[in-house]
mmCIF file of C-alpha atoms and ligand atoms in Angstrom:
data_model
loop_
_atom_site.group_PDB
_atom_site.id
_atom_site.type_symbol
_atom_site.label_atom_id
_atom_site.label_comp_id
_atom_site.label_asym_id
_atom_site.label_seq_id
_atom_site.Cartn_x
_atom_site.Cartn_y
_atom_site.Cartn_z
ATOM 1 C CA MET A 71 -60.151 -20.096 89.912
ATOM 2 C CA THR A 72 -61.368 -19.797 86.053
ATOM 3 C CA ILE A 73 -62.351 -16.177 84.863
ATOM 4 C CA ILE A 74 -65.123 -16.914 82.475
ATOM 5 C CA ASP A 75 -64.241 -15.101 79.039
ATOM 6 C CA GLY A 76 -67.363 -13.923 77.849
ATOM 7 C CA LYS A 77 -65.683 -11.589 75.244
ATOM 8 C CA LYS A 78 -63.918 -14.809 73.728
ATOM 9 C CA ILE A 79 -67.328 -17.132 74.215
ATOM 10 C CA SER A 80 -69.169 -13.921 72.411
ATOM 11 C CA GLU A 81 -66.625 -14.144 69.820
ATOM 12 C CA ASP A 82 -66.911 -17.676 69.003
ATOM 13 C CA ILE A 83 -70.910 -16.707 68.637
ATOM 14 C CA LEU A 84 -70.350 -14.175 66.743
ATOM 15 C CA ASN A 85 -68.130 -16.420 64.296
ATOM 16 C CA GLU A 86 -71.042 -19.173 64.159
ATOM 17 C CA ILE A 87 -73.681 -16.276 63.404
ATOM 18 C CA SER A 88 -71.233 -15.054 60.524
ATOM 19 C CA LEU A 89 -70.694 -18.280 59.061
ATOM 20 C CA GLU A 90 -74.575 -18.999 58.989
ATOM 21 C CA VAL A 91 -74.921 -15.867 57.616
ATOM 22 C CA LYS A 92 -72.251 -16.237 54.763
ATOM 23 C CA GLN A 93 -74.104 -20.002 53.688
ATOM 24 C CA ARG A 94 -77.553 -18.242 53.734
ATOM 25 C CA THR A 95 -76.236 -15.391 51.407
ATOM 26 C CA ASN A 96 -74.840 -18.294 48.818
ATOM 27 C CA LYS A 97 -78.063 -20.092 49.239
ATOM 28 C CA GLY A 98 -79.670 -16.565 48.344
ATOM 29 C CA TYR A 99 -81.899 -16.527 51.565
ATOM 30 C CA LYS A 100 -82.305 -12.968 53.092
ATOM 31 C CA THR A 101 -79.725 -11.107 54.904
ATOM 32 C CA PRO A 102 -80.733 -10.977 58.540
ATOM 33 C CA HIS A 103 -81.698 -7.610 59.774
ATOM 34 C CA LEU A 104 -81.807 -5.884 63.186
ATOM 35 C CA ALA A 105 -83.297 -2.240 64.082
ATOM 36 C CA ALA A 106 -82.761 -0.495 67.166
ATOM 37 C CA ILE A 107 -84.944 2.248 68.843
ATOM 38 C CA LEU A 108 -83.005 4.652 70.910
ATOM 39 C CA VAL A 109 -85.164 7.769 72.555
ATOM 40 C CA GLY A 110 -83.158 10.555 73.996
ATOM 41 C CA ASN A 111 -79.463 10.814 74.723
ATOM 42 C CA ASP A 112 -78.337 8.960 77.450
ATOM 43 C CA GLY A 113 -74.992 8.304 77.565
ATOM 44 C CA PRO A 114 -74.852 4.651 78.745
ATOM 45 C CA SER A 115 -78.211 3.738 76.209
ATOM 46 C CA GLN A 116 -76.033 5.237 73.145
ATOM 47 C CA THR A 117 -73.175 3.260 73.990
ATOM 48 C CA TYR A 118 -75.317 0.060 74.000
ATOM 49 C CA VAL A 119 -76.895 0.887 70.959
ATOM 50 C CA ASN A 120 -73.502 1.595 69.075
ATOM 51 C CA SER A 121 -72.118 -1.442 70.024
ATOM 52 C CA LYS A 122 -74.899 -3.464 68.775
ATOM 53 C CA ILE A 123 -75.260 -1.572 65.469
ATOM 54 C CA LYS A 124 -71.389 -2.423 65.382
ATOM 55 C CA ALA A 125 -71.238 -6.123 66.192
ATOM 56 C CA CYS A 126 -74.188 -6.472 63.155
ATOM 57 C CA GLU A 127 -71.426 -5.074 60.828
ATOM 58 C CA LYS A 128 -68.933 -7.999 62.084
ATOM 59 C CA VAL A 129 -71.346 -10.473 61.376
ATOM 60 C CA ASP A 130 -72.960 -9.494 57.658
ATOM 61 C CA PHE A 131 -76.241 -8.345 59.139
ATOM 62 C CA LYS A 132 -78.196 -5.345 58.029
ATOM 63 C CA SER A 133 -78.535 -2.802 60.944
ATOM 64 C CA SER A 134 -80.873 0.094 61.146
ATOM 65 C CA LEU A 135 -80.846 3.011 64.216
ATOM 66 C CA PHE A 136 -83.848 4.876 64.835
ATOM 67 C CA SER A 137 -82.943 8.003 67.138
ATOM 68 C CA TYR A 138 -85.522 10.114 68.530
ATOM 69 C CA ASP A 139 -85.671 13.004 70.786
ATOM 70 C CA SER A 140 -86.561 12.334 74.541
ATOM 71 C CA ASN A 141 -89.733 14.643 74.329
ATOM 72 C CA ILE A 142 -91.135 12.412 71.470
ATOM 73 C CA SER A 143 -95.178 11.307 72.140
ATOM 74 C CA GLU A 144 -96.234 7.528 73.272
ATOM 75 C CA GLU A 145 -98.289 7.826 70.267
ATOM 76 C CA LYS A 146 -95.721 9.057 67.973
ATOM 77 C CA LEU A 147 -93.462 6.628 69.135
ATOM 78 C CA ILE A 148 -96.123 3.790 68.683
ATOM 79 C CA ASP A 149 -97.062 4.860 65.485
ATOM 80 C CA GLU A 150 -92.921 4.444 64.670
ATOM 81 C CA ILE A 151 -93.013 0.905 65.907
ATOM 82 C CA GLU A 152 -95.836 0.123 63.801
ATOM 83 C CA LEU A 153 -94.240 0.978 60.859
ATOM 84 C CA ILE A 154 -90.973 -1.095 61.697
ATOM 85 C CA ASN A 155 -93.639 -3.933 62.554
ATOM 86 C CA ASN A 156 -94.902 -3.987 58.968
ATOM 87 C CA ASN A 157 -91.597 -3.366 57.255
ATOM 88 C CA ASP A 158 -90.921 -6.858 55.913
ATOM 89 C CA ASP A 159 -87.245 -6.046 55.382
ATOM 90 C CA ILE A 160 -86.592 -5.751 59.096
ATOM 91 C CA ASP A 161 -86.462 -9.032 61.151
ATOM 92 C CA GLY A 162 -86.317 -8.258 64.321
ATOM 93 C CA PHE A 163 -86.012 -4.904 66.540
ATOM 94 C CA ILE A 164 -85.206 -3.318 69.762
ATOM 95 C CA VAL A 165 -86.224 -0.576 71.850
ATOM 96 C CA GLN A 166 -83.588 0.395 73.899
ATOM 97 C CA LEU A 167 -84.558 0.767 77.273
ATOM 98 C CA PRO A 168 -84.777 2.908 79.586
ATOM 99 C CA LEU A 169 -87.168 5.157 78.156
ATOM 100 C CA PRO A 170 -87.873 8.880 79.295
ATOM 101 C CA ASN A 171 -90.360 9.019 82.228
ATOM 102 C CA SER A 172 -93.138 10.624 80.094
ATOM 103 C CA ILE A 173 -93.240 7.218 77.905
ATOM 104 C CA ASN A 174 -95.257 4.478 79.389
ATOM 105 C CA GLN A 175 -92.739 1.127 78.838
ATOM 106 C CA GLU A 176 -95.299 -1.482 78.942
ATOM 107 C CA ASN A 177 -97.419 0.301 76.302
ATOM 108 C CA ILE A 178 -94.404 0.804 74.130
ATOM 109 C CA LEU A 179 -93.100 -3.181 74.841
ATOM 110 C CA ASN A 180 -96.714 -4.210 74.096
ATOM 111 C CA SER A 181 -96.665 -2.520 70.654
ATOM 112 C CA VAL A 182 -93.679 -4.482 69.711
ATOM 113 C CA ASN A 183 -94.906 -7.741 67.203
ATOM 114 C CA PRO A 184 -93.998 -10.338 69.553
ATOM 115 C CA ASN A 185 -92.301 -12.662 66.120
ATOM 116 C CA LYS A 186 -89.894 -9.050 65.623
ATOM 117 C CA ASP A 187 -89.291 -8.991 69.501
ATOM 118 C CA VAL A 188 -86.048 -9.682 69.594
ATOM 119 C CA ASP A 189 -85.700 -8.651 73.276
ATOM 120 C CA GLY A 190 -88.137 -10.967 74.269
ATOM 121 C CA PHE A 191 -89.750 -8.223 76.521
ATOM 122 C CA HIS A 192 -93.297 -8.666 74.893
ATOM 123 C CA PRO A 193 -95.928 -10.594 77.480
ATOM 124 C CA ILE A 194 -96.431 -12.984 74.680
ATOM 125 C CA ASN A 195 -92.334 -13.731 75.022
ATOM 126 C CA TYR A 196 -92.135 -13.435 78.183
ATOM 127 C CA GLY A 197 -95.194 -15.559 79.214
ATOM 128 C CA LYS A 198 -93.710 -18.285 76.703
ATOM 129 C CA MET A 199 -90.449 -18.297 78.811
ATOM 130 C CA THR A 200 -91.859 -18.277 81.877
ATOM 131 C CA ILE A 201 -93.691 -21.567 81.208
ATOM 132 C CA GLY A 202 -90.927 -23.022 78.783
ATOM 133 C CA ILE A 203 -92.213 -23.044 75.494
ATOM 134 C CA ASP A 204 -89.848 -21.972 72.984
ATOM 135 C CA SER A 205 -89.494 -18.450 72.556
ATOM 136 C CA PHE A 206 -87.150 -14.960 72.332
ATOM 137 C CA ILE A 207 -85.267 -14.959 75.761
ATOM 138 C CA PRO A 208 -84.314 -11.891 76.809
ATOM 139 C CA ALA A 209 -80.205 -11.551 75.716
ATOM 140 C CA THR A 210 -78.688 -10.976 78.900
ATOM 141 C CA PRO A 211 -80.264 -13.913 80.738
ATOM 142 C CA TYR A 212 -79.873 -16.031 77.439
ATOM 143 C CA GLY A 213 -76.014 -14.986 77.588
ATOM 144 C CA ILE A 214 -75.877 -15.675 80.909
ATOM 145 C CA LEU A 215 -76.955 -19.523 80.166
ATOM 146 C CA GLU A 216 -75.294 -19.648 77.603
ATOM 147 C CA LEU A 217 -71.701 -19.242 79.532
ATOM 148 C CA PHE A 218 -73.016 -21.931 81.828
ATOM 149 C CA LYS A 219 -73.458 -24.274 78.953
ATOM 150 C CA ARG A 220 -70.027 -23.428 77.202
ATOM 151 C CA CYS A 221 -68.029 -23.667 80.343
ATOM 152 C CA LYS A 222 -70.205 -26.864 81.045
ATOM 153 C CA ILE A 223 -70.944 -25.448 84.612
ATOM 154 C CA SER A 224 -73.996 -27.304 85.921
ATOM 155 C CA LEU A 225 -76.413 -25.679 88.165
ATOM 156 C CA ASP A 226 -77.856 -29.132 88.843
ATOM 157 C CA GLY A 227 -79.643 -28.798 92.611
ATOM 158 C CA LYS A 228 -77.274 -25.727 93.494
ATOM 159 C CA LYS A 229 -78.311 -23.111 95.633
ATOM 160 C CA CYS A 230 -78.288 -20.028 93.078
ATOM 161 C CA LEU A 231 -79.111 -16.297 94.583
ATOM 162 C CA VAL A 232 -79.873 -14.091 91.785
ATOM 163 C CA ILE A 233 -79.693 -10.217 93.329
ATOM 164 C CA GLY A 234 -82.233 -7.561 92.001
ATOM 165 C CA ARG A 235 -85.400 -8.253 90.502
ATOM 166 C CA SER A 236 -85.374 -6.425 86.972
ATOM 167 C CA GLN A 237 -87.840 -7.159 84.170
ATOM 168 C CA ILE A 238 -84.923 -7.335 81.776
ATOM 169 C CA VAL A 239 -82.184 -10.025 84.010
ATOM 170 C CA GLY A 240 -82.905 -10.453 87.653
ATOM 171 C CA ARG A 241 -86.336 -11.736 86.881
ATOM 172 C CA PRO A 242 -85.828 -13.812 83.729
ATOM 173 C CA ILE A 243 -82.901 -15.406 84.991
ATOM 174 C CA SER A 244 -84.191 -16.590 87.881
ATOM 175 C CA ILE A 245 -87.325 -18.060 86.124
ATOM 176 C CA LEU A 246 -84.542 -19.979 83.714
ATOM 177 C CA LEU A 247 -82.532 -21.369 86.382
ATOM 178 C CA SER A 248 -84.857 -23.191 87.917
ATOM 179 C CA GLN A 249 -86.257 -24.806 85.154
ATOM 180 C CA SER A 250 -85.727 -28.185 84.108
ATOM 181 C CA ASN A 251 -83.044 -27.962 81.420
ATOM 182 C CA GLU A 252 -79.746 -29.362 81.009
ATOM 183 C CA PHE A 253 -77.710 -26.397 82.666
ATOM 184 C CA CYS A 254 -80.229 -25.316 84.954
ATOM 185 C CA ASN A 255 -82.432 -27.009 87.841
ATOM 186 C CA ALA A 256 -80.915 -24.890 90.434
ATOM 187 C CA THR A 257 -82.495 -23.867 93.383
ATOM 188 C CA VAL A 258 -83.140 -20.019 93.305
ATOM 189 C CA THR A 259 -83.919 -17.224 95.314
ATOM 190 C CA LEU A 260 -84.124 -14.124 93.963
ATOM 191 C CA ALA A 261 -83.013 -11.068 96.416
ATOM 192 C CA HIS A 262 -84.068 -7.268 96.150
ATOM 193 C CA SER A 263 -84.228 -4.237 98.064
ATOM 194 C CA ARG A 264 -86.652 -5.850 100.485
ATOM 195 C CA THR A 265 -84.886 -8.785 101.335
ATOM 196 C CA ILE A 266 -83.918 -9.292 104.696
ATOM 197 C CA ASP A 267 -80.048 -10.859 105.684
ATOM 198 C CA LEU A 268 -78.753 -10.958 102.425
ATOM 199 C CA ASP A 269 -75.457 -11.399 103.428
ATOM 200 C CA LYS A 270 -76.521 -14.724 104.822
ATOM 201 C CA LEU A 271 -78.208 -15.648 102.229
ATOM 202 C CA ALA A 272 -74.989 -14.759 99.822
ATOM 203 C CA LEU A 273 -73.102 -16.784 101.852
ATOM 204 C CA ASP A 274 -74.884 -19.619 102.062
ATOM 205 C CA SER A 275 -75.014 -19.590 98.336
ATOM 206 C CA ASP A 276 -73.177 -21.982 95.562
ATOM 207 C CA VAL A 277 -73.918 -19.602 92.916
ATOM 208 C CA ILE A 278 -74.606 -15.843 92.832
ATOM 209 C CA ILE A 279 -75.767 -13.670 89.849
ATOM 210 C CA SER A 280 -75.724 -9.993 90.689
ATOM 211 C CA ALA A 281 -77.887 -7.479 88.661
ATOM 212 C CA ILE A 282 -78.654 -4.411 90.696
ATOM 213 C CA GLY A 283 -75.986 -1.888 89.236
ATOM 214 C CA ARG A 284 -74.181 -0.934 92.285
ATOM 215 C CA PRO A 285 -70.187 -0.882 92.074
ATOM 216 C CA GLU A 286 -68.424 -3.542 94.170
ATOM 217 C CA PHE A 287 -71.519 -4.347 96.337
ATOM 218 C CA LEU A 288 -70.542 -7.771 96.589
ATOM 219 C CA LYS A 289 -67.717 -8.083 99.012
ATOM 220 C CA ALA A 290 -65.544 -11.445 99.548
ATOM 221 C CA GLU A 291 -67.115 -11.672 103.211
ATOM 222 C CA MET A 292 -70.787 -12.252 101.174
ATOM 223 C CA VAL A 293 -69.004 -15.096 99.070
ATOM 224 C CA LYS A 294 -68.586 -18.646 100.097
ATOM 225 C CA GLU A 295 -65.517 -20.454 99.257
ATOM 226 C CA GLY A 296 -65.713 -21.998 95.746
ATOM 227 C CA ALA A 297 -68.866 -20.168 94.774
ATOM 228 C CA ILE A 298 -70.126 -19.353 91.308
ATOM 229 C CA ILE A 299 -70.191 -15.569 90.585
ATOM 230 C CA ILE A 300 -71.824 -13.609 87.415
ATOM 231 C CA ASP A 301 -71.368 -9.976 87.916
ATOM 232 C CA VAL A 302 -74.242 -8.403 85.724
ATOM 233 C CA GLY A 303 -73.654 -5.101 86.724
ATOM 234 C CA ILE A 304 -72.118 -2.178 84.813
ATOM 235 C CA SER A 305 -71.777 1.067 86.049
ATOM 236 C CA ARG A 306 -69.651 3.988 84.914
ATOM 237 C CA VAL A 307 -67.107 5.381 87.928
ATOM 238 C CA LYS A 308 -65.440 8.818 87.786
ATOM 239 C CA ASP A 309 -61.883 7.836 86.855
ATOM 240 C CA ASP A 310 -59.696 11.302 85.857
ATOM 241 C CA SER A 311 -56.770 8.947 84.561
ATOM 242 C CA SER A 312 -58.920 7.247 81.602
ATOM 243 C CA LYS A 313 -59.512 9.427 78.564
ATOM 244 C CA LYS A 314 -63.389 9.142 78.447
ATOM 245 C CA GLY A 315 -63.270 10.257 82.529
ATOM 246 C CA TYR A 316 -65.012 7.059 83.746
ATOM 247 C CA LYS A 317 -64.354 3.540 83.997
ATOM 248 C CA ILE A 318 -66.896 0.728 83.885
ATOM 249 C CA VAL A 319 -66.983 -0.918 87.073
ATOM 250 C CA GLY A 320 -69.456 -4.289 88.011
ATOM 251 C CA ASP A 321 -71.359 -5.327 91.092
ATOM 252 C CA VAL A 322 -68.614 -7.400 92.219
ATOM 253 C CA ASP A 323 -65.257 -6.526 94.329
ATOM 254 C CA PHE A 324 -63.460 -8.123 91.470
ATOM 255 C CA LYS A 325 -60.091 -8.384 93.193
ATOM 256 C CA ASN A 326 -61.259 -9.969 96.762
ATOM 257 C CA VAL A 327 -64.330 -12.390 95.383
ATOM 258 C CA SER A 328 -62.055 -13.934 92.459
ATOM 259 C CA LYS A 329 -59.904 -15.470 95.491
ATOM 260 C CA LYS A 330 -62.561 -17.367 96.767
ATOM 261 C CA ALA A 331 -64.709 -18.018 93.573
ATOM 262 C CA SER A 332 -64.429 -21.320 91.696
ATOM 263 C CA TYR A 333 -65.704 -19.479 88.312
ATOM 264 C CA ILE A 334 -66.056 -15.745 88.417
ATOM 265 C CA THR A 335 -66.753 -13.455 84.933
ATOM 266 C CA PRO A 336 -65.095 -9.989 84.873
ATOM 267 C CA VAL A 337 -66.589 -6.985 84.173
ATOM 268 C CA PRO A 338 -66.065 -5.638 81.418
ATOM 269 C CA GLY A 339 -65.441 -8.878 79.202
ATOM 270 C CA GLY A 340 -68.047 -11.057 80.678
ATOM 271 C CA VAL A 341 -71.726 -11.152 80.661
ATOM 272 C CA GLY A 342 -71.895 -7.843 78.696
ATOM 273 C CA PRO A 343 -70.511 -9.015 75.272
ATOM 274 C CA MET A 344 -72.474 -12.248 75.672
ATOM 275 C CA THR A 345 -75.924 -9.722 75.644
ATOM 276 C CA ILE A 346 -74.770 -8.584 72.167
ATOM 277 C CA ALA A 347 -73.972 -12.048 70.770
ATOM 278 C CA MET A 348 -77.453 -13.498 72.152
ATOM 279 C CA LEU A 349 -79.478 -10.456 70.452
ATOM 280 C CA LEU A 350 -77.988 -11.118 67.289
ATOM 281 C CA ARG A 351 -78.501 -15.160 67.793
ATOM 282 C CA ASN A 352 -82.540 -14.090 68.252
ATOM 283 C CA THR A 353 -82.347 -11.687 65.164
ATOM 284 C CA LEU A 354 -81.200 -14.795 62.799
ATOM 285 C CA VAL A 355 -83.691 -16.847 64.613
ATOM 286 C CA ALA A 356 -86.596 -14.489 63.905
ATOM 287 C CA CYS A 357 -85.194 -14.200 60.050
ATOM 288 C CA ARG A 358 -84.517 -17.773 59.711
ATOM 289 C CA LYS A 359 -88.801 -17.480 60.388
ATOM 290 C CA ASN A 360 -89.245 -15.326 57.605
ATOM 291 C CA ASP A 361 -87.373 -17.749 54.990
HETATM 292 N N1 GUN B 579 -81.163 -1.402 78.495
HETATM 293 C C1 GUN B 579 -80.398 -2.187 79.311
HETATM 294 N N2 GUN B 579 -80.106 -3.741 79.067
HETATM 295 C C2 GUN B 579 -81.157 -3.528 77.878
HETATM 296 C C3 GUN B 579 -81.426 -4.871 76.995
HETATM 297 O O1 GUN B 579 -81.058 -5.855 76.870
HETATM 298 N N3 GUN B 579 -82.533 -4.340 75.973
HETATM 299 C C4 GUN B 579 -82.960 -3.328 75.903
HETATM 300 N N4 GUN B 579 -83.685 -2.923 74.730
HETATM 301 N N5 GUN B 579 -82.821 -2.305 76.606
HETATM 302 C C5 GUN B 579 -81.814 -2.426 77.631
#
């Protein structure tokens, strides 16, 4: 069994990005600049955005954080996005999700300039990704693909079960894995809350990618010997022994599932850091296009 070290792989990617930034600077090119929009004070969202901003410092990107109160109107938020769309110094930006219920997420994502949409959530980028045209790929699915690539894990012809149909992870990774790419070509099943006999589907799968945010949902009895397990879940679970009062737990019962898996990603230290690395890579690509 191999534990896929997403932290180490993400650091390799950050080093590659950092090197390119230095080379760009030496040649007089612009420093990449990532901006993040955060609405409200959701704890996990604040943590994720802070990690993204911190990662920018590591690779010498410029970063900007735009924070708004949860009662900002949709119209005002769209006006703010328009300002960022028109700010030539910002190469790419993200709107951290989820947004408050009073704001229509679709309207917000549609207002992001697709050329700066480094999250790949604008319908133009999502559509391009779906039909296999070069585009910004959402960072978490992109990070999972990169893990397969760097660990030389081929999914060719394999039965792959994706659990969770979210727009951010489950849906896009299910699309990407079935495409005709060197590390994809999988036979994909996308399971969701209405799926019947999930246990049977899971037991029959060569690869399981779980992205539902339910702590330790995937048990060893649901996994076949030698399966490849990718855990996208990040849940906070009460833990009085930790300083923060909680610990981070994935969708997978790691202790027991790891005994059967051939490859498995840990939580934390698996997919999470890859998401940030791929977001920065998308930002670098956006910046290059402005050269
Ligand atoms: N919320 C959870 N994951 C993500 C992500 O990858 N991007 C954004 N913008 N929001 C998120």
